Each structure stands twice: as C-alpha cells, then as structure tokens.
Amino acid sequence: MKKTSSPVSKVSTEMFIHQGSWALGFLTVVLLIYIGVGIGNSIGVNVREGMSDEDFFSIAYRSTKGFMLVIGIISAYGFLSYYVRHGITRRDFFSGSALAAVYLSLAFPVAAALIQWIVSLFASQDAGSTRLLQEFDNSWLLTLVSYGIQIFIYYLMGWMIGSGFYRFGWIRGLGWIAIALVLIGFMDALWQFELASLWEQWLPVTTDFSVTLPVSLAGSLAVILIALILIRLITRRVTIKM
C-alpha cells in the first residue's frame, strides 16, 4: 500500500515547488538584467553608478531579500486560505510553510552561486572574486550561510506582516510593519549590511562596532525564533477569509 504523505510534508513540498518556480523566474530576471547591464556597459550606455561594477552573485544577494519579503506576504494571504479550506489545520500549515521557507532559503544561495560560476566561465572571470565573497574572507561556506539566514529572516518578516494584516486589518496591521523593521534592522546590524544604519537613524544607538560570527548567528537565531512565535500566535486562531 502506498504511504500517504503527512499534511506538513504535503504543504512544505507543494509550497517549495510553487515558490521555487517563482524563485527560478526571479533569478532569470536578475541574470537578464546583469547581462543587459554588461552589454550596455560595453557599448557605452550610461549605467547607474556602482551597478556596472557588481557581479551577478552580489546583485542577486541584495535583491533576493525583497523577493523573499514579498513571497512571505503572499504566503500569509494566498496559501493559508487555500490550505485551510482544503482541510489542512492552521498548525500543519504553519509547520509546512516554515519548512518550505527553510528549503527555499537553502536552495536560493546554491542556485545563485551556481549561476555565478557559469557566468564566470563565459565571462572569463574568477568565480571567487565576487565583491560579496570578499566581505566574508573569501569563504563560500560562510557567504552561503549568511545568504540563507538573511533571506529566511526576510521571508519570515513578510509572512509576519502579511499575517498581521490578514488577521487585524490595515490599521493595526501597520504595527507589524514597525515590528518587522526593528527585527530586520537588528539582524542587519548583526551582519552589518544595508539596513544596519537604520538603528543610527531612528534609535539612540550606534552600529560602529565589530560583531563576531557566533554573535551574528546567535542573534539571527533569536530573531528567527521571535518571528516564528509571533507568526504562530497571529495565525493560531485566525478567521479564514473566503
């Protein structure tokens, strides 16, 4: 007799395949933009300063965060209603969706790195000379780990924001955007990337400090746990919109 998959496995597999197809489309668009910038640069077209010097992997790394935020929001609106209406409990959906986000966060960096390697072959570049890789002492493992952790957190932030709006409406939902911004700002301060300055702009603290890898990992884990707990609390008894 064929063993049926558990509801959690069903949700995680289906969501990973579905969202993974979006991710492939997204990476394709990023690759086309990267190629277009390279072509424009070679024929003398004025390209935005800074972007013309970036490699594919660094562009994908930065832009993936916004993509994961968006599909996290979509997860709260589209997938939750669909699966609960088809007999999946809110708890199983939560577990399955979280697993799908983990799978996607693991696959994304590997796919981006593979594309970077292929691009470097055709462009006669050194695959290990990416700007982002140099930020992590030329360690691909550390770079991919950082990539995966950060985009996973961005997915959770989108999921949390979407869930807040889904349950509480537009007015109270705005508060979840504020919570997400604080958590994202804290995470970026730990890794000292684009939004690290958010703390200095809005709060009386400084980001002029050096954070060790164990501290960055521990702080990121704390952000992940807080986000998952909040999402679970929001969605545990949420009324499904028809």
CSV table of C-alpha atoms in Angstrom, one decimal, residues 18-237:
chain,number,residue,atom,x,y,z
A,18,HIS,CA,5.4,26.6,-6.2
A,19,GLN,CA,7.6,29.2,-4.7
A,20,GLY,CA,10.7,27.6,-6.1
A,21,SER,CA,9.3,28.2,-9.6
A,22,TRP,CA,8.9,31.9,-8.7
A,23,ALA,CA,12.5,31.9,-7.5
A,24,LEU,CA,13.8,30.5,-10.7
A,25,GLY,CA,11.9,33.1,-12.7
A,26,PHE,CA,13.3,35.8,-10.4
A,27,LEU,CA,16.9,34.6,-10.8
A,28,THR,CA,16.3,34.5,-14.6
A,29,VAL,CA,15.2,38.2,-14.5
A,30,VAL,CA,18.2,39.2,-12.3
A,31,LEU,CA,20.5,37.3,-14.8
A,32,LEU,CA,19.0,39.1,-17.8
A,33,ILE,CA,19.4,42.5,-16.0
A,34,TYR,CA,23.0,41.6,-15.2
A,35,ILE,CA,23.7,40.6,-18.8
A,36,GLY,CA,21.9,43.7,-20.1
A,37,VAL,CA,24.0,46.0,-17.8
A,38,GLY,CA,27.1,44.3,-19.1
A,39,ILE,CA,26.1,44.8,-22.7
A,40,GLY,CA,25.1,48.4,-22.1
A,41,ASN,CA,28.4,49.0,-20.4
A,42,SER,CA,30.4,47.5,-23.3
A,43,ILE,CA,28.7,49.7,-25.9
A,44,GLY,CA,29.0,52.9,-23.9
A,45,VAL,CA,25.5,53.2,-22.4
A,46,ASN,CA,25.4,55.2,-19.2
A,47,VAL,CA,24.7,52.6,-16.4
A,48,ARG,CA,23.8,53.5,-12.9
A,49,GLU,CA,27.0,54.2,-10.9
A,50,GLY,CA,28.1,51.2,-8.9
A,51,MET,CA,25.8,48.6,-10.5
A,52,SER,CA,28.1,48.3,-13.6
A,53,ASP,CA,30.9,47.0,-11.3
A,54,GLU,CA,28.8,44.5,-9.5
A,55,ASP,CA,28.9,40.7,-10.2
A,56,PHE,CA,25.7,38.6,-10.6
A,57,PHE,CA,26.0,37.0,-7.2
A,58,SER,CA,26.2,40.3,-5.3
A,59,ILE,CA,23.2,41.7,-7.2
A,60,ALA,CA,21.2,38.5,-6.5
A,61,TYR,CA,22.2,38.5,-2.8
A,62,ARG,CA,20.8,42.0,-2.3
A,63,SER,CA,17.7,41.8,-4.4
A,64,THR,CA,16.6,38.3,-3.1
A,65,LYS,CA,15.8,39.9,0.3
A,66,GLY,CA,13.0,42.0,-1.2
A,67,PHE,CA,11.7,39.0,-3.2
A,68,MET,CA,11.6,36.8,-0.1
A,69,LEU,CA,9.7,39.5,1.8
A,70,VAL,CA,7.1,39.7,-0.9
A,71,ILE,CA,6.5,35.9,-1.2
A,72,GLY,CA,6.3,35.8,2.6
A,73,ILE,CA,3.4,38.2,2.4
A,74,ILE,CA,1.8,36.2,-0.3
A,75,SER,CA,2.2,33.1,1.8
A,76,ALA,CA,0.0,34.6,4.5
A,77,TYR,CA,-2.7,35.7,2.1
A,78,GLY,CA,-2.9,33.1,-0.7
A,79,PHE,CA,-1.6,29.8,0.7
A,80,LEU,CA,-3.1,30.0,4.2
A,81,SER,CA,-6.7,30.4,2.9
A,82,TYR,CA,-6.2,27.7,0.2
A,83,TYR,CA,-4.9,25.0,2.5
A,84,VAL,CA,-7.2,25.6,5.5
A,85,ARG,CA,-10.2,25.5,3.1
A,86,HIS,CA,-8.9,22.1,1.9
A,87,GLY,CA,-8.7,20.6,5.3
A,88,ILE,CA,-5.2,21.4,6.5
A,89,THR,CA,-5.1,22.7,10.0
A,90,ARG,CA,-3.5,26.1,10.8
A,91,ARG,CA,-0.9,24.3,12.8
A,92,ASP,CA,0.1,22.0,10.0
A,93,PHE,CA,0.1,24.9,7.6
A,94,PHE,CA,2.4,26.8,9.9
A,95,SER,CA,4.9,23.9,10.1
A,96,GLY,CA,4.7,23.1,6.4
A,97,SER,CA,5.1,26.8,5.4
A,98,ALA,CA,8.1,27.2,7.7
A,99,LEU,CA,9.8,24.1,6.3
A,100,ALA,CA,9.2,25.3,2.7
A,101,ALA,CA,10.8,28.6,3.6
A,102,VAL,CA,13.8,26.7,5.0
A,103,TYR,CA,14.1,24.7,1.8
A,104,LEU,CA,13.9,27.8,-0.3
A,105,SER,CA,16.5,29.6,1.8
A,106,LEU,CA,18.8,26.7,1.4
A,107,ALA,CA,18.3,26.3,-2.4
A,108,PHE,CA,18.4,30.0,-3.3
A,109,PRO,CA,22.1,30.6,-2.3
A,110,VAL,CA,23.2,27.4,-4.0
A,111,ALA,CA,21.4,28.3,-7.2
A,112,ALA,CA,22.8,31.8,-7.2
A,113,ALA,CA,26.3,30.6,-6.6
A,114,LEU,CA,25.9,28.0,-9.4
A,115,ILE,CA,24.8,30.7,-11.9
A,116,GLN,CA,27.7,32.9,-10.8
A,117,TRP,CA,30.1,30.0,-11.5
A,118,ILE,CA,28.5,29.5,-15.0
A,119,VAL,CA,28.6,33.3,-15.7
A,120,SER,CA,32.3,33.4,-14.7
A,121,LEU,CA,33.1,30.7,-17.2
A,122,PHE,CA,31.6,32.6,-20.1
A,123,ALA,CA,32.9,36.0,-19.0
A,124,SER,CA,36.4,34.7,-18.2
A,125,GLN,CA,36.1,35.8,-14.6
A,126,ASP,CA,37.3,34.4,-11.4
A,127,ALA,CA,34.3,32.9,-9.7
A,128,GLY,CA,35.9,33.5,-6.3
A,129,SER,CA,36.4,37.2,-6.9
A,130,THR,CA,32.9,38.4,-6.1
A,131,ARG,CA,32.5,41.5,-4.1
A,132,LEU,CA,30.3,39.8,-1.5
A,133,LEU,CA,32.7,36.8,-1.1
A,134,GLN,CA,35.5,39.2,-0.2
A,135,GLU,CA,33.3,40.5,2.6
A,136,PHE,CA,33.4,37.0,4.1
A,137,ASP,CA,37.1,36.4,3.8
A,138,ASN,CA,36.6,34.5,0.5
A,139,SER,CA,34.7,31.7,2.3
A,140,TRP,CA,31.9,30.4,0.1
A,141,LEU,CA,30.5,28.4,3.1
A,142,LEU,CA,30.2,31.5,5.3
A,143,THR,CA,28.8,33.5,2.4
A,144,LEU,CA,26.1,31.0,1.6
A,145,VAL,CA,25.2,30.5,5.3
A,146,SER,CA,24.8,34.3,5.7
A,147,TYR,CA,22.8,34.5,2.5
A,148,GLY,CA,20.5,31.7,3.6
A,149,ILE,CA,19.9,33.0,7.1
A,150,GLN,CA,19.2,36.6,6.0
A,151,ILE,CA,16.7,35.7,3.2
A,152,PHE,CA,15.0,33.3,5.6
A,153,ILE,CA,14.5,36.1,8.1
A,154,TYR,CA,13.2,38.4,5.3
A,155,TYR,CA,10.7,35.7,4.3
A,156,LEU,CA,9.5,35.4,8.0
A,157,MET,CA,9.2,39.2,8.2
A,158,GLY,CA,7.0,39.2,5.1
A,159,TRP,CA,5.0,36.3,6.5
A,160,MET,CA,4.5,38.1,9.8
A,161,ILE,CA,3.5,41.3,8.1
A,162,GLY,CA,1.0,39.5,5.8
A,163,SER,CA,-0.4,37.6,8.8
A,164,GLY,CA,-0.8,40.7,10.8
A,165,PHE,CA,-2.7,42.4,8.0
A,166,TYR,CA,-4.7,39.3,7.3
A,167,ARG,CA,-6.0,39.0,10.9
A,168,PHE,CA,-6.1,42.5,12.1
A,169,GLY,CA,-6.8,44.6,9.0
A,170,TRP,CA,-5.0,47.6,7.7
A,171,ILE,CA,-4.9,49.9,10.7
A,172,ARG,CA,-3.5,47.5,13.3
A,173,GLY,CA,-1.6,45.7,10.6
A,174,LEU,CA,0.7,48.7,10.3
A,175,GLY,CA,2.1,47.9,13.7
A,176,TRP,CA,3.5,44.6,12.3
A,177,ILE,CA,5.5,46.6,9.7
A,178,ALA,CA,7.1,48.5,12.5
A,179,ILE,CA,8.0,45.3,14.4
A,180,ALA,CA,9.4,43.8,11.2
A,181,LEU,CA,11.6,46.9,10.6
A,182,VAL,CA,13.0,46.7,14.1
A,183,LEU,CA,13.8,43.0,13.7
A,184,ILE,CA,15.3,43.5,10.2
A,185,GLY,CA,17.3,46.4,11.5
A,186,PHE,CA,18.7,44.3,14.3
A,187,MET,CA,19.5,41.5,12.0
A,188,ASP,CA,21.3,43.7,9.5
A,189,ALA,CA,23.2,45.4,12.4
A,190,LEU,CA,24.5,41.9,13.4
A,191,TRP,CA,25.7,41.2,9.8
A,192,GLN,CA,26.5,44.9,9.2
A,193,PHE,CA,24.8,45.2,5.8
A,194,GLU,CA,22.5,47.6,4.0
A,195,LEU,CA,20.0,48.4,6.8
A,196,ALA,CA,22.4,48.4,9.7
A,197,SER,CA,22.3,52.2,9.7
A,198,LEU,CA,18.6,52.0,10.4
A,199,TRP,CA,19.4,51.9,14.1
A,200,GLU,CA,21.5,55.0,13.9
A,201,GLN,CA,18.9,57.0,12.0
A,202,TRP,CA,15.9,56.2,14.3
A,203,LEU,CA,17.3,55.0,17.6
A,204,PRO,CA,19.9,56.4,20.0
A,205,VAL,CA,22.4,53.6,19.4
A,206,THR,CA,25.5,53.1,17.2
A,207,THR,CA,26.4,50.4,14.7
A,208,ASP,CA,30.1,51.3,14.8
A,209,PHE,CA,31.2,48.0,16.3
A,210,SER,CA,32.5,44.7,15.3
A,211,VAL,CA,30.3,41.6,15.7
A,212,THR,CA,31.8,38.2,15.8
A,213,LEU,CA,30.3,35.3,13.7
A,214,PRO,CA,28.9,33.4,16.8
A,215,VAL,CA,27.2,36.6,17.9
A,216,SER,CA,25.7,37.2,14.5
A,217,LEU,CA,24.5,33.6,14.3
A,218,ALA,CA,23.0,33.6,17.8
A,219,GLY,CA,21.3,37.0,17.3
A,220,SER,CA,19.9,35.8,14.0
A,221,LEU,CA,18.6,32.6,15.7
A,222,ALA,CA,16.9,34.8,18.3
A,223,VAL,CA,15.2,36.9,15.5
A,224,ILE,CA,14.0,33.7,13.8
A,225,LEU,CA,12.5,32.3,17.0
A,226,ILE,CA,10.8,35.6,17.8
A,227,ALA,CA,9.3,35.8,14.3
A,228,LEU,CA,8.1,32.2,14.3
A,229,ILE,CA,6.5,32.6,17.7
A,230,LEU,CA,4.7,35.8,16.7
A,231,ILE,CA,3.5,34.3,13.4
A,232,ARG,CA,2.2,31.3,15.3
A,233,LEU,CA,0.3,33.5,17.8
A,234,ILE,CA,-1.2,35.5,15.0
A,235,THR,CA,-2.3,32.6,12.8
A,236,ARG,CA,-3.3,30.1,15.5
A,237,ARG,CA,-7.0,31.2,15.7
